Coordinates of C-alpha atoms in Angstrom, one line a residue:
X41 CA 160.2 -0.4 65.6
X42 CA 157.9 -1.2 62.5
X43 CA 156.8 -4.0 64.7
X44 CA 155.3 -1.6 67.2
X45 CA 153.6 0.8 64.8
X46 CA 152.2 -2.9 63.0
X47 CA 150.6 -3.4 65.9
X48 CA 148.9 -0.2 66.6
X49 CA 147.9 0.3 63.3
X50 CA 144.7 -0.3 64.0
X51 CA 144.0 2.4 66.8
X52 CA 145.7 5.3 65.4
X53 CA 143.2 4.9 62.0
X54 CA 140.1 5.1 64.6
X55 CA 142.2 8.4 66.2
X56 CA 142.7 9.4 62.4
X57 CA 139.4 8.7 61.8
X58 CA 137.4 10.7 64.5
X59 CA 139.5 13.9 63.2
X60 CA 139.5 13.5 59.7
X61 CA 137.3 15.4 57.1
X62 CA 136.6 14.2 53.6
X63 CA 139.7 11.4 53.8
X64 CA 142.2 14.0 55.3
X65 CA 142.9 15.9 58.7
X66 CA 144.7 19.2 59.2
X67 CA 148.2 19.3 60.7
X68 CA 147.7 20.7 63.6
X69 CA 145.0 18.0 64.9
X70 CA 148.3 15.6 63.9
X71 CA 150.2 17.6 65.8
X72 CA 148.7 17.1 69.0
X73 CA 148.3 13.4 68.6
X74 CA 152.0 12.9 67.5
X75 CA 152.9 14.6 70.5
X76 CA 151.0 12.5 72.5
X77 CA 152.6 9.5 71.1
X78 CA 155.8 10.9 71.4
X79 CA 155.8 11.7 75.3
X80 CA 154.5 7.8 75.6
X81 CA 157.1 6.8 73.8
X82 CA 160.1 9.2 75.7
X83 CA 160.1 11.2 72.4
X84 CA 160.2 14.9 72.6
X85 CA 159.4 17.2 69.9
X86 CA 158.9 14.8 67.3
X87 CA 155.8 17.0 65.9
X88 CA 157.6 19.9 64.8
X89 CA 158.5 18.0 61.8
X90 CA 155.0 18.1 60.7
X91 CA 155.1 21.5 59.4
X92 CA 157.8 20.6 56.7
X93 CA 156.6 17.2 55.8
X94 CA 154.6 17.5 52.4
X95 CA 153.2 21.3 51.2
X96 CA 149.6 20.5 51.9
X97 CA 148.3 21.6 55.5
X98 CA 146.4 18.5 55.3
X99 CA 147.9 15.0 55.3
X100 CA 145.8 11.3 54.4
X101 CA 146.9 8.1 56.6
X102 CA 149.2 7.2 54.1
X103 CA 151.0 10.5 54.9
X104 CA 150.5 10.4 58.4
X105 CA 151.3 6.8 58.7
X106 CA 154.9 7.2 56.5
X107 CA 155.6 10.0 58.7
X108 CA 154.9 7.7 61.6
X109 CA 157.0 5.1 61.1
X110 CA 160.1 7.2 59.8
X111 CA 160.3 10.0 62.1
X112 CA 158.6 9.0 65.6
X113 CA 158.7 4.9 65.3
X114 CA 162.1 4.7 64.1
X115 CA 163.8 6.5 66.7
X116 CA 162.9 3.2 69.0
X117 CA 165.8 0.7 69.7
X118 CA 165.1 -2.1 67.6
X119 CA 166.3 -4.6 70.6
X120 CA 163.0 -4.3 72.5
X121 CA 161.4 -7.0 75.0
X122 CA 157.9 -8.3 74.4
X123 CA 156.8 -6.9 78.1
X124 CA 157.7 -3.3 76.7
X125 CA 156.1 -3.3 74.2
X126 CA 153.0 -4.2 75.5
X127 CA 153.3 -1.2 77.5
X128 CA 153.7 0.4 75.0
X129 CA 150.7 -0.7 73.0
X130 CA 148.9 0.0 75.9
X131 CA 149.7 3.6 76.7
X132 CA 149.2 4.1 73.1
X133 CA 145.7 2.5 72.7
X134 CA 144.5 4.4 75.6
X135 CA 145.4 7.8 74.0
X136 CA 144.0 7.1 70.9
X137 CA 141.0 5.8 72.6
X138 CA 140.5 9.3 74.4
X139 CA 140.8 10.8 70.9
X140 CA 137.9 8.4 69.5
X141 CA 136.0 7.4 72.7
X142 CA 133.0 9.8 71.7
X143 CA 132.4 8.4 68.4
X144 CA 132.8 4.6 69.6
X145 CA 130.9 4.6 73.0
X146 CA 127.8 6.5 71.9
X147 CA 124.9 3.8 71.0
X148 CA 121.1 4.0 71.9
X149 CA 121.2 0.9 74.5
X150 CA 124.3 0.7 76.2
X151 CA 125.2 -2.8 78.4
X152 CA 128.9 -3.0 78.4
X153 CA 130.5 -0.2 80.6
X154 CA 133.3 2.1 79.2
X155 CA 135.7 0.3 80.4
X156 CA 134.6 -3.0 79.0
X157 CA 134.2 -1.1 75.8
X158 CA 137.7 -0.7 76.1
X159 CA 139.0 -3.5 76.7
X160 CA 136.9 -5.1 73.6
X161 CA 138.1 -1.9 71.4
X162 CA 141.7 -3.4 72.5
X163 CA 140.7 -7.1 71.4
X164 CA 138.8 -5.2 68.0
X165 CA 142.4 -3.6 67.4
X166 CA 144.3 -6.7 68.3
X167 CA 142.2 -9.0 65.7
X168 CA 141.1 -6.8 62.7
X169 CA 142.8 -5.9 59.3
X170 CA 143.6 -2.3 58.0
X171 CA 142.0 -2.6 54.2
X172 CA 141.1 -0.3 51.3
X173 CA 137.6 0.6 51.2
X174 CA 135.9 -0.3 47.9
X175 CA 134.0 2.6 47.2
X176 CA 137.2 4.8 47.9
X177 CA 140.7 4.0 47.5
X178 CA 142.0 6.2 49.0
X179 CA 139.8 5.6 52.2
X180 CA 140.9 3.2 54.7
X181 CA 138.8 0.9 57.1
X182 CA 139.2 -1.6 59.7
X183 CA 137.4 -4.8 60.0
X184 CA 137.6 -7.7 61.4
X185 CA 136.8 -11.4 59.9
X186 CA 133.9 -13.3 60.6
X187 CA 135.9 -16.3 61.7
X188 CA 137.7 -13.5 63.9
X189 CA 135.4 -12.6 65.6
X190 CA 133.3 -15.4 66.0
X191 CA 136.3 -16.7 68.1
X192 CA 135.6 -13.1 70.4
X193 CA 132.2 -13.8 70.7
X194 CA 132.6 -17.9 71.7
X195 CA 134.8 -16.8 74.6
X196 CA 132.6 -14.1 75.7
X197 CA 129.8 -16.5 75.7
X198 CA 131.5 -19.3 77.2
X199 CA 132.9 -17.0 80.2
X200 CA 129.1 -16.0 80.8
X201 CA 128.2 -19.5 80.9
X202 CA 126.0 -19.7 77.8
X203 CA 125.8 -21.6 75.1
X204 CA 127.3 -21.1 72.0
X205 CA 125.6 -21.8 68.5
X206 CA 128.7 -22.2 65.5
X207 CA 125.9 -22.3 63.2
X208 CA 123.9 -19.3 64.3
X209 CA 127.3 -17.4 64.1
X210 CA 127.7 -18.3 60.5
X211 CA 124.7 -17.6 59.3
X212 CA 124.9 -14.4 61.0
X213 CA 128.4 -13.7 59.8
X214 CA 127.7 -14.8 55.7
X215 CA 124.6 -12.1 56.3
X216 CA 126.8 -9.5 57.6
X217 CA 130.6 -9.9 56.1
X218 CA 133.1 -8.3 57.5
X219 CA 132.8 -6.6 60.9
X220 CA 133.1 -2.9 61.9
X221 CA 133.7 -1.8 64.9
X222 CA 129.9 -0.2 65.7
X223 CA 128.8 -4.1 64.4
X224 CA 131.0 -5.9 66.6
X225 CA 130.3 -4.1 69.8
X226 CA 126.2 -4.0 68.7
X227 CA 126.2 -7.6 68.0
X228 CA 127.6 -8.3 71.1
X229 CA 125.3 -6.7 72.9
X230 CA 122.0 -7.2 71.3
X231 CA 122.6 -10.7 70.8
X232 CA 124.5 -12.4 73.5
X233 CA 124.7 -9.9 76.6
X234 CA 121.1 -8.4 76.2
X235 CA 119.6 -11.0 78.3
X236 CA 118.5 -9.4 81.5
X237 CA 119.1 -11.9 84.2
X238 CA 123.3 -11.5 83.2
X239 CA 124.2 -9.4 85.8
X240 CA 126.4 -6.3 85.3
X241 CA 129.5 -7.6 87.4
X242 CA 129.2 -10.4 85.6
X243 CA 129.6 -8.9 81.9
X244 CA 133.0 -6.9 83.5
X245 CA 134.4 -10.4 84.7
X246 CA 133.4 -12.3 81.3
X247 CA 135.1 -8.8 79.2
X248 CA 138.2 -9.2 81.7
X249 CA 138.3 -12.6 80.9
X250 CA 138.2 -12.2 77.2
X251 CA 140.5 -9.4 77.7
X252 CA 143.2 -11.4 79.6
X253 CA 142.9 -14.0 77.4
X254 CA 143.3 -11.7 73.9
X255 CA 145.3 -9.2 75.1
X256 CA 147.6 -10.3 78.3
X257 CA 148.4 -13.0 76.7
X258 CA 147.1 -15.3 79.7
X259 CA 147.4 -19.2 78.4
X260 CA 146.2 -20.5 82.0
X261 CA 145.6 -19.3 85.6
X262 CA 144.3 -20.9 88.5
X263 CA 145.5 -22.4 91.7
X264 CA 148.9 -24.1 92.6
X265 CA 151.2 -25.5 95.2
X266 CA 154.8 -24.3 95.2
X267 CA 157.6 -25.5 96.9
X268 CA 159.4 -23.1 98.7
X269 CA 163.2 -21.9 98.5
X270 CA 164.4 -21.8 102.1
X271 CA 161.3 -23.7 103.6
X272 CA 160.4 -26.9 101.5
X273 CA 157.0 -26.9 102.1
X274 CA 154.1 -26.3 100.0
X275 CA 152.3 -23.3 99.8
X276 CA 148.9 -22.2 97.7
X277 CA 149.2 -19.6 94.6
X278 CA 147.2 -17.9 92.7
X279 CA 149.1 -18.6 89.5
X280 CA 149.2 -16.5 85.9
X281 CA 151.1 -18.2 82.6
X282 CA 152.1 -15.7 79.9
X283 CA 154.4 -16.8 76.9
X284 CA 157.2 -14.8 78.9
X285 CA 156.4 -15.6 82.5
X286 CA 154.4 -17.6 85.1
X287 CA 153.5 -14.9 88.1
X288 CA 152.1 -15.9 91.3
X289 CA 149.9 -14.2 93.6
X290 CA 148.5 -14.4 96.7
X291 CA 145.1 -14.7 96.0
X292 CA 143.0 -14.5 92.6
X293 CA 142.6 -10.9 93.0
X294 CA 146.2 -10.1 91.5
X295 CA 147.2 -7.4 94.2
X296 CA 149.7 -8.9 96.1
X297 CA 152.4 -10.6 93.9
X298 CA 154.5 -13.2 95.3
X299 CA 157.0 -14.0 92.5
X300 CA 157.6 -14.3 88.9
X301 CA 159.2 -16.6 87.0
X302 CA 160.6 -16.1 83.2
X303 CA 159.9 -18.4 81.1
X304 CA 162.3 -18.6 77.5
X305 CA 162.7 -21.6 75.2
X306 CA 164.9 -23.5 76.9
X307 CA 162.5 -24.0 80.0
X308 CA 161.0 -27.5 80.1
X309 CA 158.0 -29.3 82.2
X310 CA 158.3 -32.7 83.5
X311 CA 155.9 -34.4 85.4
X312 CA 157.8 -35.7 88.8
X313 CA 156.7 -38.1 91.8
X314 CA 155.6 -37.4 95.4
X315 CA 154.3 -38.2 98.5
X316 CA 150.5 -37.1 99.2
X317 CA 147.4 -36.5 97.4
X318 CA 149.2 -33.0 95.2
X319 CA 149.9 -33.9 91.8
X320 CA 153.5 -32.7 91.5
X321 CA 155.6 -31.6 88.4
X322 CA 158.6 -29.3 87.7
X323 CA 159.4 -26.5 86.3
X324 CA 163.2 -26.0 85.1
X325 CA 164.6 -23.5 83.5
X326 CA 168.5 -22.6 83.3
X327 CA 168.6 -21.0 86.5
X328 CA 166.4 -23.1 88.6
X329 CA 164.0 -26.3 88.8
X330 CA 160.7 -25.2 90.9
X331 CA 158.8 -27.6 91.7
X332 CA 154.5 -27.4 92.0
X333 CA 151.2 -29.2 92.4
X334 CA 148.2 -29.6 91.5
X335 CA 144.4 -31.2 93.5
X336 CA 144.5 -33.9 90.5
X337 CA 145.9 -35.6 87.8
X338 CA 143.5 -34.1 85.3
X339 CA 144.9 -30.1 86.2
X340 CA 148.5 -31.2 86.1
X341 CA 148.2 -32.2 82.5
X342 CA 146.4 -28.9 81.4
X343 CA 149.2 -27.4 83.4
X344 CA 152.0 -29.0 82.0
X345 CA 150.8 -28.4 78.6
X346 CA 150.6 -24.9 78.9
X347 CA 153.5 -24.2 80.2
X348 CA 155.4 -25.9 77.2
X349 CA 153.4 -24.0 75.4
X350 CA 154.2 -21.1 77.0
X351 CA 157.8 -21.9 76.2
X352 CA 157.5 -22.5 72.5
X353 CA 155.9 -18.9 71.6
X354 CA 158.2 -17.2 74.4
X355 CA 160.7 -15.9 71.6
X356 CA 160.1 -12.9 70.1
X357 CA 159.1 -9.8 69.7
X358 CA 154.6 -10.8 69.0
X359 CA 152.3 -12.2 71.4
X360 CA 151.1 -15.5 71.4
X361 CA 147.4 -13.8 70.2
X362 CA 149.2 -12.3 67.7
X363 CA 151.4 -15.2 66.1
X364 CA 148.0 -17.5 66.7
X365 CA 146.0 -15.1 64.8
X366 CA 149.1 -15.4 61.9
X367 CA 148.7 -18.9 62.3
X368 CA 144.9 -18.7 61.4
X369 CA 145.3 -17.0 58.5
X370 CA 148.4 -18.6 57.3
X371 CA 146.4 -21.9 57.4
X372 CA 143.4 -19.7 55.8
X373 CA 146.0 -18.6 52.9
X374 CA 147.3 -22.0 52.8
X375 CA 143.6 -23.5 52.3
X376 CA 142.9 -20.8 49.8
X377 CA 145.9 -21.5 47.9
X378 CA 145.6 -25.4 48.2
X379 CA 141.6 -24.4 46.9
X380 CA 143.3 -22.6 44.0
X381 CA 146.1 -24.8 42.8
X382 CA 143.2 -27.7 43.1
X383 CA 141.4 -25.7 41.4
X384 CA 143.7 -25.1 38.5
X385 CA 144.6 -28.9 38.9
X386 CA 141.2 -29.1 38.1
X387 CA 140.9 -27.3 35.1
X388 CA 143.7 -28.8 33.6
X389 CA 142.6 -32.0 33.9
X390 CA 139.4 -31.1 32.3
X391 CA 141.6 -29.5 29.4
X392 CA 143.2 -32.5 29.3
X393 CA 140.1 -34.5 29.0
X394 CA 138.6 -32.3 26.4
X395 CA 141.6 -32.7 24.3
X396 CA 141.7 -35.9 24.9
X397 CA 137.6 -36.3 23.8
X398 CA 138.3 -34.0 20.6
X399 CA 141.1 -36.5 19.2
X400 CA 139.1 -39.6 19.9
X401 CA 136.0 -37.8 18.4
X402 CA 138.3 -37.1 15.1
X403 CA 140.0 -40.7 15.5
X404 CA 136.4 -41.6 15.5
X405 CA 135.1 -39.8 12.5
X406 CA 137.9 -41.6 10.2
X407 CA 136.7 -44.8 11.6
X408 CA 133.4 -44.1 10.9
X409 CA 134.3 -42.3 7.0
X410 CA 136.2 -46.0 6.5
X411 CA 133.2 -48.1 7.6
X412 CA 130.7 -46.2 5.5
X413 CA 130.2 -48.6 2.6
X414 CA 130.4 -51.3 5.0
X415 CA 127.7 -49.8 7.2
X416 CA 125.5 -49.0 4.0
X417 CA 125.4 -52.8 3.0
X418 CA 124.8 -53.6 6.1
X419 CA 122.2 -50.9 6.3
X420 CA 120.9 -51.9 3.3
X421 CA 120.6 -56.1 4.5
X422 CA 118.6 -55.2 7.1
X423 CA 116.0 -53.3 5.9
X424 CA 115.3 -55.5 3.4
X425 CA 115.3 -58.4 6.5
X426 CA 112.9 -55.6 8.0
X427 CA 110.6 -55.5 5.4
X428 CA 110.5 -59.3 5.1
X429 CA 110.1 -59.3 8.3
X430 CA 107.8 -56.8 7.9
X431 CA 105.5 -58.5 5.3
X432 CA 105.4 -62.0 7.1
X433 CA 104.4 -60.0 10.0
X434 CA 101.9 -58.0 8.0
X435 CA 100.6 -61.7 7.0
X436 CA 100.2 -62.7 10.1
X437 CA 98.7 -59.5 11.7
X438 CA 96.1 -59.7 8.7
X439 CA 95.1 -63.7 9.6
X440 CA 95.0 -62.4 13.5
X441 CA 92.9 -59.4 12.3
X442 CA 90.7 -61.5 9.9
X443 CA 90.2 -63.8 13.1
X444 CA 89.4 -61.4 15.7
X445 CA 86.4 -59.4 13.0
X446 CA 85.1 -62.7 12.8
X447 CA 85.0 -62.8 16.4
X448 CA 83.5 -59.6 16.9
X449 CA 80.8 -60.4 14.4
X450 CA 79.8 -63.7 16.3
X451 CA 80.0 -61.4 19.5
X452 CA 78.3 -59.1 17.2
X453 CA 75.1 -61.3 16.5
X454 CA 75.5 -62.8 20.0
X455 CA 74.8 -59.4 21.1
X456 CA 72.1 -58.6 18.7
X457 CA 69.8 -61.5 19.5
X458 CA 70.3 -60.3 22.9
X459 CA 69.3 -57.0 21.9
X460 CA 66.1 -58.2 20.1
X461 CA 65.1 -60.5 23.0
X462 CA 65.3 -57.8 25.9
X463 CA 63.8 -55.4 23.5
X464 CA 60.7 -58.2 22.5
X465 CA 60.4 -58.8 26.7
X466 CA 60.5 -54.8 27.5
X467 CA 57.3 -54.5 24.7
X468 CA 55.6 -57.7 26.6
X469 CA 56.1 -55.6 29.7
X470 CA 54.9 -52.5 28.2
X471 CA 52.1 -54.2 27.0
X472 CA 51.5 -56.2 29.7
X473 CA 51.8 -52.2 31.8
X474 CA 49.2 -50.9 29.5
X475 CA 46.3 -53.5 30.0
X476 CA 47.0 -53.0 33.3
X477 CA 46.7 -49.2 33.3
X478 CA 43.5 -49.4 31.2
X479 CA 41.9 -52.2 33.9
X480 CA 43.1 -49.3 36.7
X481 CA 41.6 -46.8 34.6
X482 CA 38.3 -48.7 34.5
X483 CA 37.8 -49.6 37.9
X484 CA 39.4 -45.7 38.7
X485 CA 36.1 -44.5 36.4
X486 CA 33.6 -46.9 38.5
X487 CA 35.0 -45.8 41.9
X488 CA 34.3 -42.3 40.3
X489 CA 31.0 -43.3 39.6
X490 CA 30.0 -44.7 42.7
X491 CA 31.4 -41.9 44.2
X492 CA 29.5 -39.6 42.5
X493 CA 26.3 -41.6 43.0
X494 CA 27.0 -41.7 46.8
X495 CA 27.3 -37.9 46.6
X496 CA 24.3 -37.8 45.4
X497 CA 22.0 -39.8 47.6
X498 CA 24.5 -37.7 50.4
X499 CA 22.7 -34.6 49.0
X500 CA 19.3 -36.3 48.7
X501 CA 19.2 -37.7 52.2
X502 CA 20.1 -34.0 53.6
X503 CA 17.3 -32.9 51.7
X504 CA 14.7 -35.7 53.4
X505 CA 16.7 -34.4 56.6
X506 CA 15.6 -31.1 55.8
X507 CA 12.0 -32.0 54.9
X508 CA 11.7 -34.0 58.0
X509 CA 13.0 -31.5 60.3
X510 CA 11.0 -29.0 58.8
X511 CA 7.4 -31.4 59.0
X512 CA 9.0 -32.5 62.9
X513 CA 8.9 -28.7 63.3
X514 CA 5.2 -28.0 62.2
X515 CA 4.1 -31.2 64.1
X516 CA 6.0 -29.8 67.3
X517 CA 3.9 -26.6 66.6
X518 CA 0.6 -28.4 66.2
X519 CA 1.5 -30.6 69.1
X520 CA 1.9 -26.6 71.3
X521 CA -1.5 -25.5 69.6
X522 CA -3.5 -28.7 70.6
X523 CA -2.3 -28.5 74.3
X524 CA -3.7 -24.9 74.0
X525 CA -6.8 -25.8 72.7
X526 CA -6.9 -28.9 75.3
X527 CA -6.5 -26.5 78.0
X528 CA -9.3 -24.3 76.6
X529 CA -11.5 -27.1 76.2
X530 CA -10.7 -28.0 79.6
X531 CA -11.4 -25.0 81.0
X532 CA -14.9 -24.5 78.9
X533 CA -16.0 -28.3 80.3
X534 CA -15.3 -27.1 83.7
X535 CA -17.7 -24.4 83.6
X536 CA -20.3 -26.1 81.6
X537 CA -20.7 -29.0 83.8
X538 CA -23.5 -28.3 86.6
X539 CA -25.6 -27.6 83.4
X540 CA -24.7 -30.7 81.1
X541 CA -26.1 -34.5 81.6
X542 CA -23.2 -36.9 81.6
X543 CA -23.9 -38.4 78.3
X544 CA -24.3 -34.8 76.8
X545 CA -21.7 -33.1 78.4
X546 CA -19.3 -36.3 76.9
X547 CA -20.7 -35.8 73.8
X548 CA -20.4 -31.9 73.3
X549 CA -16.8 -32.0 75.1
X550 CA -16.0 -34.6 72.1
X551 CA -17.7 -32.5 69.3
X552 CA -15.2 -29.4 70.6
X553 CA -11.8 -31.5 69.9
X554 CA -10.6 -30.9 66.0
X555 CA -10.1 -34.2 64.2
X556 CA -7.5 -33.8 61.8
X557 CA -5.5 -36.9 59.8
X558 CA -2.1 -36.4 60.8
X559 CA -0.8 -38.9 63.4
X560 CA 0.2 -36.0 65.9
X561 CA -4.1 -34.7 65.6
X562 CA -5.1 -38.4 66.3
X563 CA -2.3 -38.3 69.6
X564 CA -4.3 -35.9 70.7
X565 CA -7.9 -36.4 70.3
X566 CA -7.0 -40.0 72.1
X567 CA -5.6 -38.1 75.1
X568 CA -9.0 -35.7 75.1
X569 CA -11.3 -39.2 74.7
X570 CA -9.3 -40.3 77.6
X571 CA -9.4 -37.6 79.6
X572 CA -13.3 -37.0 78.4
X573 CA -14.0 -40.5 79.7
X574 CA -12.5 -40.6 83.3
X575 CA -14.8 -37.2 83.7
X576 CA -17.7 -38.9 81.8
X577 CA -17.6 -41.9 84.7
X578 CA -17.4 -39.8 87.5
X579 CA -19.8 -37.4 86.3
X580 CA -18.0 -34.6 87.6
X581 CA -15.0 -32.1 86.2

C-alpha cells in the first residue's frame, strides 16, 4: 500500500517532528506511534520489529519512513477501494494529529476552533510537498506552494462571502515563498478571518466547506428531485456527488441518509424530457437508470456536468483532489519544461545567429581587404573634390565675410554719428541743467536774503513792541499817580473853598495840577481844567 503511506506522508513528518530531537527520535517514542498505526490499520505487533531494525536507538525519517513502508504498509492488500482508504487516511491523521496538536494549535490569537484547525491541518497534509530543507539535508520539511494554497485560501474566502484579491495573494505569496504549516494557518487568520463581524459559526461552516470540498472529495451538493422505485413520484433530496458515489439525504444536515448510488466509469448523464416545471435528467449506470430534477435549466447543467465528471476520476485508487492537484503540477512541470526547452530553443538560435554574424563579419573583412586600393582612390578623389570644394567655398566665405565687415563698418559709423549726436544733445541738456541750477541758486540766495532781512525787522519790531509796552506801562502808572493827585487836589479844593474867591480859588486849584509834556500829563490837566471850571461857575465844591 505505498499509495497509502504516499498519502500520509505528510502527517506522520509533523508526528515525527513533535518527538524528534536534533533530526532523530528514540525508538521507543516510534514504538508507540507504530503501534498506533498498526491497531488502525488491523496490524498487531508490528512495533516489535523496531528493536532489531538498525543498531542505533535512534532512527531519522528516512529510517522510520523505510521501515514504514516495508514492514507495517506492506502487509495491506494491494486491492483496496478508494472509500477505505479514506478511512484510513482519516483514522491515521487523527492519531498523528493527537501526537502534534500541542505544537500546531498553540498561537497568541486564536479564531479558528480546534477542530477547524483540523480539518485545515487535513487540507495542509492533503496539498503540501515533503522536501529537503536547505540548511540541512538530512532535515525534512513540509510546505505547501503558493499557488497551493492560494487555491485554500480563495475557497475559504469565497464560502465566507468575501472578496478575493489574486493580486494581493501574489504579492503576498512572492514575499513569503513557500508555506509552513504555522504561516498558512496565521495567514489565514490574520488576514482573511480576523474581521470581527464574521461570526464564529460561520468560520466552522466556511472550514467545513473547504473541508468537504478538499478532503471528501465533494464535486457538488444541493437539492434534487428523485424519482422513486416502487412509487414514481418525485421526491426532494438533499444530494452529495463524490467521484465514487452520489448520496442522498433527507435534509442538508447529512443525518438521515436515504440512499447511495455508485458511480464507476461506465455511468453516463443525459439530459431527458418531462412534464412540469422540474428540469429532469438521468442517471444510468449498469444496474439502473434513476431519473432526477432540478428548479431550472441553469442547475441541471451544473448537475449534469458534475456528475460526468464524477464518472471520469471514479477509477482508482486517488481522490479527485489528489489527481487535480497532479494535474496542477503536471501542467506546472509541463510549463517549466516547455520554459526550458524554449529557452534552450532560444539560446541556440542565438548561437546560431552569432555564428552566423562571425562568418559574415570574416566574409566581410575579405571584401573589405579586396576593396582597399579601390577605396583609397576613391578616398583619395574626394578629398581632393573636398578641398576644391573647400577652397571655392573658402572664396566665397571670404567675399561674404569681406561684405558683411563692410557692413558692420557702415552700421559702425551709422552708429557712431548717433553716438556723437546723443552725446552733443546730453552736454546741451547738461548745459542747459546748469544755467538753470545757477539761476535757482541765485534767486535761492535772494529768498535767503530777504529772509534774513525779514528776520530782522521781525526782531526789530519785537523790540519797538517791547519799548512800547514798556513806555504803555509807565504811562499807565502816571495815568494811577495823576488820579491820585486828582483826588488829593480834589479833596484840598473842598476844604479850602468857604475861604477862596471864585476867581482865586480857580486859579490856585489850577496852580496845584503838575504840567508835564507827555500826552497822558496834558489828558489830565484838561480833565482837572474841566472839572476846575464846572466848580469855578457854580462857585461852590
Amino acid at each position: 500500500m505505498s499509495t497509502l503511506l504516499k498519502n500520509v506522508t505528510n502527517c506522520i513528518w509533523h508526528a515525527f517532528d513533535s518527538l524528534q530531537n536534533n533530526a532523530v527520535v528514540h525508538k521507543s517514542k516510534l514504538k508507540v506511534l507504530t503501534a498506533n498505526l498498526g491497531t488502525l490499520l488491523d496490524l498487531y505487533g508490528v512495533e516489535k520489529g523496531l528493536d532489531h531494525f538498525r543498531s542505533s536507538q535512534e532512527l531519522t525519517f528516512d529510517e522510520f519512513r523505510y521501515y514504514l513502508q516495508h514492514e507495517v504498509f506492506s502487509s495491506l492488500p494491494k486491492a483496496v477501494t478508494l472509500h477505505i482508504i479514506r478511512d484510513y487516511e482519516k483514522k491515521i491523521n487523527e492519531v498523528c494529529w493527537l501526537v502534534c496538536r500541542k505544537n500546531l494549535v498553540s498561537r497568541d490569537k486564536p479564531i479558528f476552533s480546534d477542530d477547524s484547525v483540523f480539518k485545515l491541518f487535513r487540507i495542509f497534509c492533503l496539498l503540501a510537498d515533503l522536501v529537503q530543507d536547505a540548511d540541512d539535508s538530512k532535515h525534512y520539511v513540509v510546505v505547501l506552494q503558493p499557488s497551493e494554497a492560494g487555491i485554500v485560501a480563495e475557497q475559504l474566502v469565497h464560502c465566507l462571502g468575501l472578496r478575493w484579491d489574486a493580486a494581493d495573494w501574489e504579492a503576498l505569496g512572492s514575499s513569503i515563498g513557500h508555506f509552513k504549516w504555522a504561516a498558512f494557518l496565521a495567514v489565514l487568520e490574520a488576514k482573511y478571518c480576523c474581521d470581527q463581524q464574521i461570526h464564529s459559526k460561520a468560520l466552522v461552516e466556511a472550514v467545513d466547506e473547504v473541508y468537504d470540498v478538499f478532503i471528501e472529495d465533494i464535486i457538488k451538493k444541493g437539492y434534487l428531485y428523485k424519482r422513486g422505485y416502487l412509487l414514481p413520484t418525485m421526491r426532494e433530496y438533499w444530494c452529495v456527488l463524490q467521484p465514487c458515489a452520489l448520496t442522498y439525504y433527507k435534509s442538508s444536515s447529512q443525518r438521515e441518509q436515504c440512499g447511495r448510488i455508485a458511480i464507476d466509469e461506465y455511468c453516463s448523464v443525459e439530459a431527458a424530457a418531462g412534464e412540469g416545471k422540474l428540469q429532469r435528467f438521468q442517471l444510468i449506470t449498469p444496474d439502473r437508470t434513476f431519473e432526477f430534477g432540478s428548479q431550472d435549466h441553469k442547475s441541471r447543467l451544473q448537475w449534469i456536468s458534475a456528475l460526468r465528471q464524477a464518472a471520469l476520476v471514479s477509477g482508482g485508487a486517488e481522490g479527485y483532489q489528489r489527481r487535480a492537484r497532479a494535474g496542477r503540477r503536471g501542467a506546472g512541470a509541463r510549463r517549466e519544461r516547455e520554459a526550458r526547452e524554449t529557452k534552450a530553443r532560444l539560446q541556440h538560435e542565438v548561437r546560431a545567429r552569432l555564428a552566423a554574424e562571425a562568418q559574415a563579419q570574416e566574409l566581410a573583412e575579405m571584401a573589405e581587404q579586396d576593396n582597399k586600393k579601390l577605396e583609397e582612390l576613391k578616398h583619395t578623389q574626394v578629398e581632393l573634390e573636398k578641398l576644391l570644394q573647400e577652397e571655392t567655398q573658402a572664396k566665397r566665405d571670404e567675399e561674404i565675410v569681406r561684405a558683411l565687415q563692410a557692413r558692420v563698418l557702415a552700421e559702425e559709423w551709422e552708429r557712431r554719428e548717433e553716438l556723437e549726436r546723443l552725446q552733443e544733445e546730453q552736454n546741451r541738456m547738461l548745459e542747459e541743467e546748469r544755467l538753470k541750477r545757477k539761476q535757482f541758486e541765485i534767486l535761492q540766495a535772494e529768498k535767503e536774503a530777504q529772509f534774513r532781512e525779514a528776520e530782522k525787522r521781525l526782531k526789530e519790531l519785537e523790540r519797538e513792541k517791547q519799548r512800547l509796552d514798556e513806555e504803555l506801562r509807565a504811562a499807565q502808572e502816571k495815568i494811577t499817580k495823576t488820579e491820585v493827585t486828582a483826588q488829593a487836589l480834589h479833596v484840598q479844593l473842598r476844604d479850602m473853598a468857604p475861604g477862596l474867591r471864585n476867581g482865586e480859588r480857580a486859579r490856585r486849584a489850577i496852580s496845584f495840577v503838575p504840567t508835564t509834556k507827555s500826552s497822558s500829563d496834558t489828558l489830565i490837566d484838561v480833565r482837572a481844567i474841566r472839572h476846575l471850571k464846572v466848580l469855578d461857575d457854580d462857585g461852590k465844591l
